[in-house]
Each structure stands twice: as structure tokens, then as C-alpha cells.
Amino acid sequence: MSVSEVTTPWRHAVVQTVPRDHRARAEELASMSLWPPGWSDGRTRLTAYTVFIDGTRLVRVFDLEPMGSDVPQDAEDAWSRFLASALAELDEVARAEAEALLLCGTGATTSSRAGTADALARASVPAFAGRITPLEALPGTGVRERALLRYPVLPGRGAQVQAALSGRPDLPVRATSRTALASTSLFREGDLVLRLVEVAGDLADGFAHLRATASRGPAAQDLVSHLREGFDLRTNEGFDRFLASGRLRRLAYERLRDIPATASSPRGKTP
């Protein structure tokens, strides 16, 4: 199975709240990729790692890709197995950093790789919907940009927003001759609903494309009664306000194509 054949990206967002006085340290730790894109456990490969922050909320997005003919069909099982294998390969220093980030400001401790893997799994949120555009439909520039958008959900309406965004027709891919929507993923934890947007080409052109197409889609109508006042995504003003206030700050982004193919060992290990 190739990336272009995967209809929903195998992405997991690890979401945690970091106390404000520990935020600088959390940002520093999160920006260090413990497993470079390209590292695999033999069945699943990490293809990208992206980190965002929103106030005291830290969001790390892991992109996985199945490998070979023995492809696991369950993304949750693949993620759990990948975490266990990946943590087992870390040296003690790198594992300590992973634990320090996961537990930053909580005062808690873990004493085993299994404990760290379990804690990461509990903090992870799988994508509930998404789409990957076939590579042949993308411009050949090789440039990729990412943004993470937080929907302004009214209290208690997270499930309704998820329902409104699930199962909708795909948005048109092409924005301009040099820009296209490469992929999108949606995550939800309670009333926190996030959309990861990956654009091949210029991100500003990609956002303009989303504003022009999403405002005419059925989801925009269904979302009206579940979003805060002033965020009517059917209007340019509402969509621009959504982009301005809901875009998380990106701390780090690494993907497979941007690094040598030989970089396949976790940090702290020798290939």
C-alpha cells in the first residue's frame, strides 16, 4: 500500500497541557525529534513529525506509513506497536528526555519504557477523518507546509462538530498551478477539535483556496450552530477570523523527503 492509496492518513496527535512556568522547557524538548522521519519497526514507518503549541497546550503530530505486504489494517494497533518498538530502541538519555517532556510540570514519574509508552498512548488522539492526495496530482516543487487549526467550538459541542466534519465530500485539491492541498487530518479530544492542513506549494494560496471552497461546502452550514459567535465559516470574515485566532504556532516540522534516506536510527543510537 502506497501513501497515495491511503484514504485517511495514519496520524496521531499527542496532546498535553503544560503548566505555563514549564512551557519554555516543554517547547525545547518537543522540538527535538527522538526518531528521525524514516525510522521504522519493520512494518510501520515514521514519515513526519510536527509540533505545535497553543498557549499551554502542546500538540505533537506523528505521521505513520505501512510498509511491505504484511500491512496492519488497524491504525490503533500499528500506533501502539510502533510506540513500544520505538521507545525500546531509545538509549537512556533520549528516553529520559521523552519522559521529561511527557511529564513536564506534572510532578509524576515513570520508571519503565512500558510506562512511558502507556502514557504516550493515553495522551494520543487518532485522526477521525482525513485525506491524502495522490502524489501525481500535486505540483512537483517538493515544497510542503503545514498548519494546525483549532475550531472555536462551543462548550459541549465537540461531538456535533466531529459529526459535521465527518464523511464530507473531499475539498477540491488544486488551488493554483503551483499549490495544492496535499493532505488534511481531523482530531478531536472532548471539545478540542483540530484540523491539520498540509499544502504542497504556498501556504497562503492554500488558505485562500480553503476559504473559497470550504465556505460553500455542507460542513460550513452544519457547523454554524456549534461554533462561537463571530465564526460563521460561510463568510470570508468568519473564515479569516478562524484562521487568525485558531492557527497554532508551529515549533518543529520534519518529514522523510527532507532528510537522507539513511537516517533511520533513533537519536542516541548508531545506524
PDB file of C-alpha atoms in Angstrom:
ATOM      1  CA  MET A   1       0.000   0.000   0.000  1.00  0.00           C
ATOM      2  CA  SER A   2       1.488   3.354  -1.017  1.00  0.00           C
ATOM      3  CA  VAL A   3       0.794   6.758   0.521  1.00  0.00           C
ATOM      4  CA  SER A   4      -1.315   7.728  -2.484  1.00  0.00           C
ATOM      5  CA  GLU A   5      -3.592   4.738  -1.816  1.00  0.00           C
ATOM      6  CA  VAL A   6      -4.246   5.619   1.825  1.00  0.00           C
ATOM      7  CA  THR A   7      -7.548   7.486   2.044  1.00  0.00           C
ATOM      8  CA  THR A   8      -7.158   8.501   5.695  1.00  0.00           C
ATOM      9  CA  PRO A   9      -3.677   9.438   6.958  1.00  0.00           C
ATOM     10  CA  TRP A  10      -2.256   7.337   9.766  1.00  0.00           C
ATOM     11  CA  ARG A  11      -1.718  10.300  12.041  1.00  0.00           C
ATOM     12  CA  HIS A  12      -1.817  10.558  15.793  1.00  0.00           C
ATOM     13  CA  ALA A  13      -1.739  13.778  17.793  1.00  0.00           C
ATOM     14  CA  VAL A  14      -0.223  13.583  21.260  1.00  0.00           C
ATOM     15  CA  VAL A  15      -1.971  16.365  23.196  1.00  0.00           C
ATOM     16  CA  GLN A  16      -0.863  17.562  26.611  1.00  0.00           C
ATOM     17  CA  THR A  17      -1.329  20.633  28.783  1.00  0.00           C
ATOM     18  CA  VAL A  18       1.894  22.103  30.125  1.00  0.00           C
ATOM     19  CA  PRO A  19       1.915  24.488  33.104  1.00  0.00           C
ATOM     20  CA  ARG A  20       2.855  27.988  31.992  1.00  0.00           C
ATOM     21  CA  ASP A  21       6.059  28.091  34.030  1.00  0.00           C
ATOM     22  CA  HIS A  22       7.243  24.885  32.317  1.00  0.00           C
ATOM     23  CA  ARG A  23       6.329  25.915  28.775  1.00  0.00           C
ATOM     24  CA  ALA A  24       9.807  27.020  27.659  1.00  0.00           C
ATOM     25  CA  ARG A  25      11.312  23.683  28.701  1.00  0.00           C
ATOM     26  CA  ALA A  26       8.471  21.758  27.049  1.00  0.00           C
ATOM     27  CA  GLU A  27       8.979  23.680  23.793  1.00  0.00           C
ATOM     28  CA  GLU A  28      12.696  22.885  23.876  1.00  0.00           C
ATOM     29  CA  LEU A  29      12.123  19.173  24.476  1.00  0.00           C
ATOM     30  CA  ALA A  30       9.300  18.842  21.943  1.00  0.00           C
ATOM     31  CA  SER A  31      11.385  20.422  19.177  1.00  0.00           C
ATOM     32  CA  MET A  32      13.936  17.585  19.433  1.00  0.00           C
ATOM     33  CA  SER A  33      12.839  14.651  17.278  1.00  0.00           C
ATOM     34  CA  LEU A  34      13.687  11.419  19.089  1.00  0.00           C
ATOM     35  CA  TRP A  35      13.026   9.334  15.976  1.00  0.00           C
ATOM     36  CA  PRO A  36      14.019  10.901  12.649  1.00  0.00           C
ATOM     37  CA  PRO A  37      11.492  10.528   9.830  1.00  0.00           C
ATOM     38  CA  GLY A  38      12.327   7.299   8.051  1.00  0.00           C
ATOM     39  CA  TRP A  39      12.755   5.261  11.249  1.00  0.00           C
ATOM     40  CA  SER A  40      10.671   2.094  11.214  1.00  0.00           C
ATOM     41  CA  ASP A  41       9.903  -1.002  13.235  1.00  0.00           C
ATOM     42  CA  GLY A  42       9.866  -3.111  10.060  1.00  0.00           C
ATOM     43  CA  ARG A  43       6.113  -2.865   9.486  1.00  0.00           C
ATOM     44  CA  THR A  44       5.376   0.808  10.067  1.00  0.00           C
ATOM     45  CA  ARG A  45       7.492   3.843   9.183  1.00  0.00           C
ATOM     46  CA  LEU A  46       7.522   7.330  10.677  1.00  0.00           C
ATOM     47  CA  THR A  47       7.256   9.744   7.745  1.00  0.00           C
ATOM     48  CA  ALA A  48       6.836  13.090   9.522  1.00  0.00           C
ATOM     49  CA  TYR A  49       6.902  14.743  12.944  1.00  0.00           C
ATOM     50  CA  THR A  50       5.288  18.124  13.601  1.00  0.00           C
ATOM     51  CA  VAL A  51       4.975  20.093  16.853  1.00  0.00           C
ATOM     52  CA  PHE A  52       2.569  22.953  17.598  1.00  0.00           C
ATOM     53  CA  ILE A  53       1.751  24.985  20.695  1.00  0.00           C
ATOM     54  CA  ASP A  54      -1.405  26.856  21.672  1.00  0.00           C
ATOM     55  CA  GLY A  55      -0.999  28.698  24.967  1.00  0.00           C
ATOM     56  CA  THR A  56      -0.229  25.903  27.420  1.00  0.00           C
ATOM     57  CA  ARG A  57      -1.416  23.141  25.089  1.00  0.00           C
ATOM     58  CA  LEU A  58       1.308  21.213  23.263  1.00  0.00           C
ATOM     59  CA  VAL A  59       0.384  19.107  20.228  1.00  0.00           C
ATOM     60  CA  ARG A  60       2.788  16.655  18.573  1.00  0.00           C
ATOM     61  CA  VAL A  61       1.637  15.017  15.329  1.00  0.00           C
ATOM     62  CA  PHE A  62       3.190  11.747  14.175  1.00  0.00           C
ATOM     63  CA  ASP A  63       2.681  10.532  10.579  1.00  0.00           C
ATOM     64  CA  LEU A  64       2.940   6.778  10.070  1.00  0.00           C
ATOM     65  CA  GLU A  65       3.022   4.749   6.850  1.00  0.00           C
ATOM     66  CA  PRO A  66       2.518   0.980   6.497  1.00  0.00           C
ATOM     67  CA  MET A  67       5.368  -0.920   4.858  1.00  0.00           C
ATOM     68  CA  GLY A  68       5.629  -4.061   2.758  1.00  0.00           C
ATOM     69  CA  SER A  69       2.968  -6.669   2.099  1.00  0.00           C
ATOM     70  CA  ASP A  70       2.257  -7.500   5.762  1.00  0.00           C
ATOM     71  CA  VAL A  71       0.271  -4.332   6.353  1.00  0.00           C
ATOM     72  CA  PRO A  72      -1.568  -3.926   9.672  1.00  0.00           C
ATOM     73  CA  GLN A  73      -5.124  -2.824   8.947  1.00  0.00           C
ATOM     74  CA  ASP A  74      -5.781  -1.269  12.339  1.00  0.00           C
ATOM     75  CA  ALA A  75      -4.125   2.127  12.771  1.00  0.00           C
ATOM     76  CA  GLU A  76      -4.558   1.989  16.558  1.00  0.00           C
ATOM     77  CA  ASP A  77      -2.761  -1.340  16.763  1.00  0.00           C
ATOM     78  CA  ALA A  78       0.001  -0.052  14.467  1.00  0.00           C
ATOM     79  CA  TRP A  79       0.453   3.049  16.639  1.00  0.00           C
ATOM     80  CA  SER A  80       0.651   1.092  19.910  1.00  0.00           C
ATOM     81  CA  ARG A  81       3.125  -1.358  18.435  1.00  0.00           C
ATOM     82  CA  PHE A  82       5.188   1.441  16.905  1.00  0.00           C
ATOM     83  CA  LEU A  83       5.418   3.266  20.247  1.00  0.00           C
ATOM     84  CA  ALA A  84       6.572   0.147  22.055  1.00  0.00           C
ATOM     85  CA  SER A  85       9.228  -0.624  19.427  1.00  0.00           C
ATOM     86  CA  ALA A  86      10.400   2.960  19.113  1.00  0.00           C
ATOM     87  CA  LEU A  87      10.789   3.516  22.861  1.00  0.00           C
ATOM     88  CA  ALA A  88      12.639   0.220  23.225  1.00  0.00           C
ATOM     89  CA  GLU A  89      15.257   1.475  20.755  1.00  0.00           C
ATOM     90  CA  LEU A  90      15.997   4.720  22.593  1.00  0.00           C
ATOM     91  CA  ASP A  91      19.084   4.994  24.731  1.00  0.00           C
ATOM     92  CA  GLU A  92      18.649   6.025  28.380  1.00  0.00           C
ATOM     93  CA  VAL A  93      19.356   9.725  27.772  1.00  0.00           C
ATOM     94  CA  ALA A  94      16.848  10.010  24.945  1.00  0.00           C
ATOM     95  CA  ARG A  95      14.208   8.053  26.907  1.00  0.00           C
ATOM     96  CA  ALA A  96      14.705  10.348  29.882  1.00  0.00           C
ATOM     97  CA  GLU A  97      14.052  13.326  27.599  1.00  0.00           C
ATOM     98  CA  ALA A  98      10.886  11.681  26.274  1.00  0.00           C
ATOM     99  CA  GLU A  99       9.670  11.161  29.829  1.00  0.00           C
ATOM    100  CA  ALA A 100      10.652  14.695  30.852  1.00  0.00           C
ATOM    101  CA  LEU A 101       8.515  16.118  28.047  1.00  0.00           C
ATOM    102  CA  LEU A 102       5.567  13.842  28.689  1.00  0.00           C
ATOM    103  CA  LEU A 103       5.556  14.611  32.414  1.00  0.00           C
ATOM    104  CA  CYS A 104       6.683  18.243  32.214  1.00  0.00           C
ATOM    105  CA  GLY A 105       5.274  20.123  35.175  1.00  0.00           C
ATOM    106  CA  THR A 106       3.139  17.267  36.493  1.00  0.00           C
ATOM    107  CA  GLY A 107       5.474  16.106  39.255  1.00  0.00           C
ATOM    108  CA  ALA A 108       4.829  12.493  38.187  1.00  0.00           C
ATOM    109  CA  THR A 109       7.469   9.946  37.211  1.00  0.00           C
ATOM    110  CA  THR A 110       7.673   6.778  35.178  1.00  0.00           C
ATOM    111  CA  SER A 111      10.171   4.025  35.735  1.00  0.00           C
ATOM    112  CA  SER A 112       9.967   1.916  32.591  1.00  0.00           C
ATOM    113  CA  ARG A 113       9.728   2.079  28.821  1.00  0.00           C
ATOM    114  CA  ALA A 114       6.367   0.350  29.056  1.00  0.00           C
ATOM    115  CA  GLY A 115       5.134   3.067  31.418  1.00  0.00           C
ATOM    116  CA  THR A 116       6.274   5.778  29.012  1.00  0.00           C
ATOM    117  CA  ALA A 117       4.625   4.007  26.066  1.00  0.00           C
ATOM    118  CA  ASP A 118       1.361   3.639  28.010  1.00  0.00           C
ATOM    119  CA  ALA A 119       1.386   7.303  28.980  1.00  0.00           C
ATOM    120  CA  LEU A 120       2.021   8.372  25.382  1.00  0.00           C
ATOM    121  CA  ALA A 121      -0.780   6.113  24.164  1.00  0.00           C
ATOM    122  CA  ARG A 122      -3.211   7.609  26.705  1.00  0.00           C
ATOM    123  CA  ALA A 123      -2.295  11.136  25.580  1.00  0.00           C
ATOM    124  CA  SER A 124      -2.686  10.336  21.882  1.00  0.00           C
ATOM    125  CA  VAL A 125      -5.663  11.214  19.708  1.00  0.00           C
ATOM    126  CA  PRO A 126      -6.057   9.398  16.366  1.00  0.00           C
ATOM    127  CA  ALA A 127      -7.285  11.219  13.290  1.00  0.00           C
ATOM    128  CA  PHE A 128     -11.028  10.591  12.895  1.00  0.00           C
ATOM    129  CA  ALA A 129     -11.093  11.726   9.261  1.00  0.00           C
ATOM    130  CA  GLY A 130      -8.722  12.891   6.590  1.00  0.00           C
ATOM    131  CA  ARG A 131      -7.489  12.594   3.036  1.00  0.00           C
ATOM    132  CA  ILE A 132      -4.155  12.200   1.246  1.00  0.00           C
ATOM    133  CA  THR A 133      -3.920  13.494  -2.305  1.00  0.00           C
ATOM    134  CA  PRO A 134      -2.179  11.137  -4.762  1.00  0.00           C
ATOM    135  CA  LEU A 135       1.341  12.376  -5.494  1.00  0.00           C
ATOM    136  CA  GLU A 136       0.663  12.597  -9.225  1.00  0.00           C
ATOM    137  CA  ALA A 137      -1.975  15.267  -8.531  1.00  0.00           C
ATOM    138  CA  LEU A 138       0.466  17.548  -6.688  1.00  0.00           C
ATOM    139  CA  PRO A 139       2.820  20.184  -8.141  1.00  0.00           C
ATOM    140  CA  GLY A 140       6.372  18.926  -8.483  1.00  0.00           C
ATOM    141  CA  THR A 141       8.070  21.612  -6.383  1.00  0.00           C
ATOM    142  CA  GLY A 142       8.636  19.323  -3.388  1.00  0.00           C
ATOM    143  CA  VAL A 143       7.790  22.189  -1.016  1.00  0.00           C
ATOM    144  CA  ARG A 144       5.427  21.249   1.815  1.00  0.00           C
ATOM    145  CA  GLU A 145       3.981  23.499   4.509  1.00  0.00           C
ATOM    146  CA  ARG A 146       1.786  22.591   7.480  1.00  0.00           C
ATOM    147  CA  ALA A 147      -0.611  24.372   9.777  1.00  0.00           C
ATOM    148  CA  LEU A 148      -2.815  23.205  12.639  1.00  0.00           C
ATOM    149  CA  LEU A 149      -6.158  24.943  13.117  1.00  0.00           C
ATOM    150  CA  ARG A 150      -8.320  24.860  16.255  1.00  0.00           C
ATOM    151  CA  TYR A 151     -12.071  25.125  15.709  1.00  0.00           C
ATOM    152  CA  PRO A 152     -13.833  27.637  18.029  1.00  0.00           C
ATOM    153  CA  VAL A 153     -16.193  25.019  19.463  1.00  0.00           C
ATOM    154  CA  LEU A 154     -18.955  25.961  21.878  1.00  0.00           C
ATOM    155  CA  PRO A 155     -18.799  24.146  25.252  1.00  0.00           C
ATOM    156  CA  GLY A 156     -20.229  20.647  24.997  1.00  0.00           C
ATOM    157  CA  ARG A 157     -20.452  20.657  21.191  1.00  0.00           C
ATOM    158  CA  GLY A 158     -17.322  18.683  20.282  1.00  0.00           C
ATOM    159  CA  ALA A 159     -19.261  15.578  19.215  1.00  0.00           C
ATOM    160  CA  GLN A 160     -21.558  17.631  16.993  1.00  0.00           C
ATOM    161  CA  VAL A 161     -18.592  19.323  15.314  1.00  0.00           C
ATOM    162  CA  GLN A 162     -16.976  15.948  14.697  1.00  0.00           C
ATOM    163  CA  ALA A 163     -20.217  14.675  13.169  1.00  0.00           C
ATOM    164  CA  ALA A 164     -20.466  17.751  10.927  1.00  0.00           C
ATOM    165  CA  LEU A 165     -16.905  17.291   9.676  1.00  0.00           C
ATOM    166  CA  SER A 166     -17.021  13.506   9.209  1.00  0.00           C
ATOM    167  CA  GLY A 167     -17.922  11.836   5.946  1.00  0.00           C
ATOM    168  CA  ARG A 168     -17.992  15.003   3.884  1.00  0.00           C
ATOM    169  CA  PRO A 169     -17.032  15.108   0.199  1.00  0.00           C
ATOM    170  CA  ASP A 170     -13.384  15.903  -0.454  1.00  0.00           C
ATOM    171  CA  LEU A 171     -12.483  19.534  -0.957  1.00  0.00           C
ATOM    172  CA  PRO A 172     -11.104  20.365  -4.417  1.00  0.00           C
ATOM    173  CA  VAL A 173      -7.366  19.713  -4.423  1.00  0.00           C
ATOM    174  CA  ARG A 174      -5.854  22.275  -6.754  1.00  0.00           C
ATOM    175  CA  ALA A 175      -5.524  25.869  -5.549  1.00  0.00           C
ATOM    176  CA  THR A 176      -3.186  27.266  -8.232  1.00  0.00           C
ATOM    177  CA  SER A 177      -0.829  25.738 -10.794  1.00  0.00           C
ATOM    178  CA  ARG A 178       1.873  25.705  -8.089  1.00  0.00           C
ATOM    179  CA  THR A 179      -0.202  24.950  -4.973  1.00  0.00           C
ATOM    180  CA  ALA A 180      -2.431  22.051  -3.955  1.00  0.00           C
ATOM    181  CA  LEU A 181      -3.904  20.544  -0.795  1.00  0.00           C
ATOM    182  CA  ALA A 182      -1.569  17.603  -0.091  1.00  0.00           C
ATOM    183  CA  SER A 183      -3.416  16.198   2.921  1.00  0.00           C
ATOM    184  CA  THR A 184      -5.721  17.045   5.779  1.00  0.00           C
ATOM    185  CA  SER A 185      -6.496  15.307   9.082  1.00  0.00           C
ATOM    186  CA  LEU A 186      -9.025  15.950  11.829  1.00  0.00           C
ATOM    187  CA  PHE A 187      -8.554  15.219  15.536  1.00  0.00           C
ATOM    188  CA  ARG A 188     -10.913  15.532  18.482  1.00  0.00           C
ATOM    189  CA  GLU A 189     -10.499  15.289  22.244  1.00  0.00           C
ATOM    190  CA  GLY A 190     -13.637  16.441  24.021  1.00  0.00           C
ATOM    191  CA  ASP A 191     -14.400  19.939  22.756  1.00  0.00           C
ATOM    192  CA  LEU A 192     -10.927  20.329  21.283  1.00  0.00           C
ATOM    193  CA  VAL A 193     -11.246  19.836  17.508  1.00  0.00           C
ATOM    194  CA  LEU A 194      -8.163  20.327  15.349  1.00  0.00           C
ATOM    195  CA  ARG A 195      -7.522  20.223  11.596  1.00  0.00           C
ATOM    196  CA  LEU A 196      -4.032  19.606  10.246  1.00  0.00           C
ATOM    197  CA  VAL A 197      -3.599  21.139   6.792  1.00  0.00           C
ATOM    198  CA  GLU A 198      -0.644  20.165   4.608  1.00  0.00           C
ATOM    199  CA  VAL A 199      -0.102  22.219   1.469  1.00  0.00           C
ATOM    200  CA  ALA A 200       2.197  21.457  -1.445  1.00  0.00           C
ATOM    201  CA  GLY A 201       3.372  24.888  -2.519  1.00  0.00           C
ATOM    202  CA  ASP A 202       2.417  28.220  -0.949  1.00  0.00           C
ATOM    203  CA  LEU A 203       0.518  28.073   2.362  1.00  0.00           C
ATOM    204  CA  ALA A 204      -1.183  31.461   1.832  1.00  0.00           C
ATOM    205  CA  ASP A 205      -2.555  30.248  -1.516  1.00  0.00           C
ATOM    206  CA  GLY A 206      -3.702  27.073   0.189  1.00  0.00           C
ATOM    207  CA  PHE A 207      -5.618  29.019   2.839  1.00  0.00           C
ATOM    208  CA  ALA A 208      -7.224  31.214   0.183  1.00  0.00           C
ATOM    209  CA  HIS A 209      -8.304  28.034  -1.590  1.00  0.00           C
ATOM    210  CA  LEU A 210      -9.810  26.625   1.606  1.00  0.00           C
ATOM    211  CA  ARG A 211     -11.680  29.830   2.309  1.00  0.00           C
ATOM    212  CA  ALA A 212     -13.172  29.863  -1.190  1.00  0.00           C
ATOM    213  CA  THR A 213     -14.166  26.182  -1.222  1.00  0.00           C
ATOM    214  CA  ALA A 214     -14.930  25.285   2.403  1.00  0.00           C
ATOM    215  CA  SER A 215     -17.339  28.211   2.797  1.00  0.00           C
ATOM    216  CA  ARG A 216     -19.515  26.678   0.077  1.00  0.00           C
ATOM    217  CA  GLY A 217     -19.407  23.164   1.484  1.00  0.00           C
ATOM    218  CA  PRO A 218     -22.158  21.469   3.512  1.00  0.00           C
ATOM    219  CA  ALA A 219     -19.997  21.312   6.656  1.00  0.00           C
ATOM    220  CA  ALA A 220     -19.908  25.124   6.933  1.00  0.00           C
ATOM    221  CA  GLN A 221     -23.707  25.201   7.181  1.00  0.00           C
ATOM    222  CA  ASP A 222     -23.818  22.362   9.720  1.00  0.00           C
ATOM    223  CA  LEU A 223     -21.139  23.973  11.894  1.00  0.00           C
ATOM    224  CA  VAL A 224     -22.866  27.343  12.350  1.00  0.00           C
ATOM    225  CA  SER A 225     -24.816  26.439  15.488  1.00  0.00           C
ATOM    226  CA  HIS A 226     -21.848  24.669  17.134  1.00  0.00           C
ATOM    227  CA  LEU A 227     -19.165  27.377  16.839  1.00  0.00           C
ATOM    228  CA  ARG A 228     -18.736  30.545  18.868  1.00  0.00           C
ATOM    229  CA  GLU A 229     -20.380  33.747  17.715  1.00  0.00           C
ATOM    230  CA  GLY A 230     -18.444  35.567  15.002  1.00  0.00           C
ATOM    231  CA  PHE A 231     -17.073  32.373  13.430  1.00  0.00           C
ATOM    232  CA  ASP A 232     -19.546  31.734  10.626  1.00  0.00           C
ATOM    233  CA  LEU A 233     -17.312  29.837   8.183  1.00  0.00           C
ATOM    234  CA  ARG A 234     -19.737  30.554   5.334  1.00  0.00           C
ATOM    235  CA  THR A 235     -18.437  34.125   5.223  1.00  0.00           C
ATOM    236  CA  ASN A 236     -14.975  35.443   4.359  1.00  0.00           C
ATOM    237  CA  GLU A 237     -14.943  37.440   7.593  1.00  0.00           C
ATOM    238  CA  GLY A 238     -15.768  34.421   9.730  1.00  0.00           C
ATOM    239  CA  PHE A 239     -13.241  32.214   7.969  1.00  0.00           C
ATOM    240  CA  ASP A 240     -10.496  34.849   8.228  1.00  0.00           C
ATOM    241  CA  ARG A 241     -11.218  35.199  11.956  1.00  0.00           C
ATOM    242  CA  PHE A 242     -10.967  31.419  12.277  1.00  0.00           C
ATOM    243  CA  LEU A 243      -7.550  31.423  10.572  1.00  0.00           C
ATOM    244  CA  ALA A 244      -6.288  34.381  12.608  1.00  0.00           C
ATOM    245  CA  SER A 245      -7.305  33.114  16.038  1.00  0.00           C
ATOM    246  CA  GLY A 246      -7.275  29.342  15.581  1.00  0.00           C
ATOM    247  CA  ARG A 247      -3.883  28.764  13.990  1.00  0.00           C
ATOM    248  CA  LEU A 248      -1.396  27.180  16.393  1.00  0.00           C
ATOM    249  CA  ARG A 249       2.248  28.228  16.425  1.00  0.00           C
ATOM    250  CA  ARG A 250       4.480  25.633  14.816  1.00  0.00           C
ATOM    251  CA  LEU A 251       7.652  24.703  16.700  1.00  0.00           C
ATOM    252  CA  ALA A 252       9.120  21.971  14.507  1.00  0.00           C
ATOM    253  CA  TYR A 253       8.425  20.054  11.310  1.00  0.00           C
ATOM    254  CA  GLU A 254      10.459  17.235   9.810  1.00  0.00           C
ATOM    255  CA  ARG A 255       9.412  14.897   7.024  1.00  0.00           C
ATOM    256  CA  LEU A 256      11.013  11.985   5.235  1.00  0.00           C
ATOM    257  CA  ARG A 257      11.796  13.721   1.963  1.00  0.00           C
ATOM    258  CA  ASP A 258      13.754  16.464   3.739  1.00  0.00           C
ATOM    259  CA  ILE A 259      16.432  14.169   5.216  1.00  0.00           C
ATOM    260  CA  PRO A 260      18.817  11.497   3.851  1.00  0.00           C
ATOM    261  CA  ALA A 261      17.187   8.092   3.463  1.00  0.00           C
ATOM    262  CA  THR A 262      19.941   6.538   5.603  1.00  0.00           C
ATOM    263  CA  ALA A 263      18.865   8.423   8.727  1.00  0.00           C
ATOM    264  CA  SER A 264      16.878   5.538  10.115  1.00  0.00           C
ATOM    265  CA  SER A 265      18.055   5.167  13.692  1.00  0.00           C
ATOM    266  CA  PRO A 266      16.595   6.852  16.782  1.00  0.00           C
ATOM    267  CA  ARG A 267      18.597   9.657  18.320  1.00  0.00           C
ATOM    268  CA  GLY A 268      21.319   8.317  20.570  1.00  0.00           C
ATOM    269  CA  LYS A 269      21.802   5.112  18.538  1.00  0.00           C
ATOM    270  CA  THR A 270      24.330   4.310  15.838  1.00  0.00           C
ATOM    271  CA  PRO A 271      22.914   3.105  12.494  1.00  0.00           C
TER     272      PRO A 271
END
